[in-house]
Amino acid sequence: MGKIIAIANQKGGVGKTTTSINLSAALATSGQRVLLIDADPQANATSGLGIEPKDMSSTIYECLVDDYPMHSATVDTCVDGLQLLGSRIDLVGAELELVEKNGRERVLKEAIATVQDNYDFIIIDCSPSLGLITVNALTAADSVIIPVQAEYFALEGISKLLNTIRIIKGKLNAALRIEGFLLTMYDARLRLANEIFEELKGHFGEMVFNTVIPRNIRISEAPSHGLPVILYDPTCRGSISHIQLAQEIIDRSKKK
């Protein structure tokens, strides 16, 4: 049964989608069967894998609102072993349409359950909000990766997310845990970046990944080519760091 990992932080610009795409690709190239779920109406994880959202006949929207079978909505990607459940802008309206639905917080969990055995890992790219779609993602997930940008105000908002996770654990998903805090856009030359890493370690200890994602131009360029960085430039620091992160997650999963 595939492990479900949500990548969440309501603070924008911290690297959620970049992490989702590149971690999913790195897990797949490590021999894992992976499904990436784009749960963000901006659909950047979809376009970042070279798939045009408006050309998709079915997306996460249809799965949530119309009970469309998830296995029929997933598509292959440019990475062997990686499939995508894409998104479109109409996902914005799903929150309103789900309000009237019974068990509205568990709709995504029930949809994923129909395909979970087909994958080793299911990665959910959450939107930068704590709305009903993100609540669905956290209710479905086994664990959460929280990307944290290596800049001033990095820890701003984390307490709000942690409080949301506590509420989800208490009311909807008692088994939910934090997979880890991931430092992104890290520049080792900057004292501030190192201070933030130490501060994270001081607060959260073993929950902080040993791998950090560097500030790397190749990571930034890859989405415009519709490729994860490990296909765009396999030898750059951005690719190597995501491969290391994937291995760290695989190793952690084996210990559980």
Short mmCIF file of N, CA, C and O in Angstrom, two decimals, residues 21-22 24-25 28-29 36 45-51 75-84 222-223 225-232:
data_model
loop_
_atom_site.label_atom_id
_atom_site.label_comp_id
_atom_site.label_asym_id
_atom_site.label_seq_id
_atom_site.Cartn_x
_atom_site.Cartn_y
_atom_site.Cartn_z
N ILE A 21 7.33 18.15 -7.52
CA ILE A 21 7.73 17.64 -8.83
C ILE A 21 9.04 16.86 -8.74
O ILE A 21 9.15 15.73 -9.21
N ASN A 22 10.03 17.49 -8.13
CA ASN A 22 11.38 16.91 -8.17
C ASN A 22 11.56 15.74 -7.21
O ASN A 22 12.30 14.80 -7.52
N SER A 24 9.05 13.67 -6.46
CA SER A 24 8.32 12.60 -7.14
C SER A 24 9.18 11.97 -8.24
O SER A 24 9.25 10.74 -8.37
N ALA A 25 9.83 12.81 -9.03
CA ALA A 25 10.69 12.32 -10.11
C ALA A 25 11.88 11.54 -9.56
O ALA A 25 12.25 10.49 -10.10
N ALA A 28 10.78 8.15 -8.38
CA ALA A 28 10.51 7.28 -9.52
C ALA A 28 11.80 6.76 -10.14
O ALA A 28 11.90 5.57 -10.48
N THR A 29 12.81 7.62 -10.27
CA THR A 29 14.07 7.18 -10.85
C THR A 29 14.85 6.28 -9.90
O THR A 29 15.79 5.61 -10.31
N LEU A 36 1.87 11.56 -8.42
CA LEU A 36 1.87 12.95 -7.96
C LEU A 36 0.47 13.51 -8.17
O LEU A 36 -0.06 13.49 -9.28
N ALA A 45 2.22 22.09 -10.79
CA ALA A 45 2.84 20.77 -10.81
C ALA A 45 2.49 20.06 -12.12
O ALA A 45 3.29 19.27 -12.65
N THR A 46 1.31 20.33 -12.64
CA THR A 46 0.87 19.74 -13.91
C THR A 46 1.70 20.31 -15.07
O THR A 46 2.31 19.56 -15.84
N SER A 47 1.74 21.64 -15.19
CA SER A 47 2.48 22.26 -16.28
C SER A 47 3.99 22.04 -16.14
O SER A 47 4.71 21.96 -17.13
N GLY A 48 4.45 21.92 -14.89
CA GLY A 48 5.88 21.70 -14.64
C GLY A 48 6.37 20.35 -15.12
O GLY A 48 7.57 20.13 -15.27
N LEU A 49 5.43 19.44 -15.37
CA LEU A 49 5.79 18.14 -15.94
C LEU A 49 5.45 18.08 -17.43
O LEU A 49 5.37 17.01 -18.03
N GLY A 50 5.26 19.25 -18.03
CA GLY A 50 5.07 19.33 -19.47
C GLY A 50 3.67 18.99 -19.94
O GLY A 50 3.46 18.73 -21.13
N ILE A 51 2.69 19.00 -19.04
CA ILE A 51 1.32 18.66 -19.39
C ILE A 51 0.46 19.92 -19.32
O ILE A 51 0.47 20.62 -18.30
N VAL A 75 -2.43 10.23 -15.61
CA VAL A 75 -1.73 10.17 -16.90
C VAL A 75 -0.25 9.88 -16.66
O VAL A 75 0.30 10.18 -15.60
N ASP A 76 0.39 9.29 -17.65
CA ASP A 76 1.83 9.07 -17.60
C ASP A 76 2.56 10.40 -17.78
O ASP A 76 2.02 11.34 -18.38
N THR A 77 3.78 10.47 -17.31
CA THR A 77 4.59 11.68 -17.44
C THR A 77 5.88 11.36 -18.19
O THR A 77 6.10 10.23 -18.63
N CYS A 78 6.74 12.34 -18.28
CA CYS A 78 8.03 12.17 -18.95
C CYS A 78 9.00 11.32 -18.14
O CYS A 78 10.08 10.97 -18.62
N VAL A 79 8.64 10.99 -16.91
CA VAL A 79 9.50 10.17 -16.04
C VAL A 79 8.91 8.77 -15.92
O VAL A 79 7.75 8.61 -15.52
N ASP A 80 9.69 7.76 -16.26
CA ASP A 80 9.24 6.39 -16.11
C ASP A 80 8.90 6.11 -14.64
O ASP A 80 9.70 6.43 -13.75
N GLY A 81 7.74 5.53 -14.40
CA GLY A 81 7.35 5.20 -13.03
C GLY A 81 6.61 6.29 -12.30
O GLY A 81 6.18 6.10 -11.16
N LEU A 82 6.46 7.46 -12.94
CA LEU A 82 5.75 8.59 -12.31
C LEU A 82 4.48 8.90 -13.09
O LEU A 82 4.52 9.20 -14.29
N GLN A 83 3.34 8.82 -12.41
CA GLN A 83 2.07 9.23 -12.98
C GLN A 83 1.57 10.48 -12.28
O GLN A 83 1.99 10.80 -11.17
N LEU A 84 0.66 11.18 -12.95
CA LEU A 84 0.15 12.46 -12.46
C LEU A 84 -1.37 12.45 -12.45
O LEU A 84 -2.01 12.03 -13.42
N ALA A 222 14.05 24.47 -14.99
CA ALA A 222 13.47 23.20 -15.45
C ALA A 222 11.96 23.27 -15.76
O ALA A 222 11.53 22.74 -16.79
N PRO A 223 11.11 23.90 -14.89
CA PRO A 223 9.67 23.89 -15.17
C PRO A 223 9.29 24.53 -16.50
O PRO A 223 8.32 24.11 -17.14
N HIS A 225 10.70 24.19 -19.17
CA HIS A 225 10.93 23.18 -20.20
C HIS A 225 10.02 21.97 -20.00
O HIS A 225 10.12 20.98 -20.74
N GLY A 226 9.14 22.03 -18.99
CA GLY A 226 8.22 20.93 -18.72
C GLY A 226 8.92 19.68 -18.22
O GLY A 226 8.46 18.57 -18.46
N LEU A 227 10.02 19.88 -17.49
CA LEU A 227 10.82 18.75 -17.02
C LEU A 227 11.17 18.91 -15.54
O LEU A 227 11.38 20.03 -15.07
N PRO A 228 11.26 17.79 -14.80
CA PRO A 228 11.88 17.86 -13.48
C PRO A 228 13.37 18.09 -13.66
O PRO A 228 13.94 17.78 -14.72
N VAL A 229 14.01 18.62 -12.64
CA VAL A 229 15.42 19.01 -12.79
C VAL A 229 16.31 17.81 -13.06
O VAL A 229 17.33 17.93 -13.76
N ILE A 230 15.94 16.62 -12.57
CA ILE A 230 16.82 15.47 -12.79
C ILE A 230 16.83 15.00 -14.25
O ILE A 230 17.74 14.27 -14.64
N LEU A 231 15.84 15.42 -15.04
CA LEU A 231 15.90 15.17 -16.49
C LEU A 231 16.51 16.36 -17.22
O LEU A 231 17.17 16.20 -18.24
N TYR A 232 16.27 17.54 -16.69
CA TYR A 232 16.77 18.76 -17.33
C TYR A 232 18.29 18.87 -17.22
O TYR A 232 18.98 19.18 -18.19
#
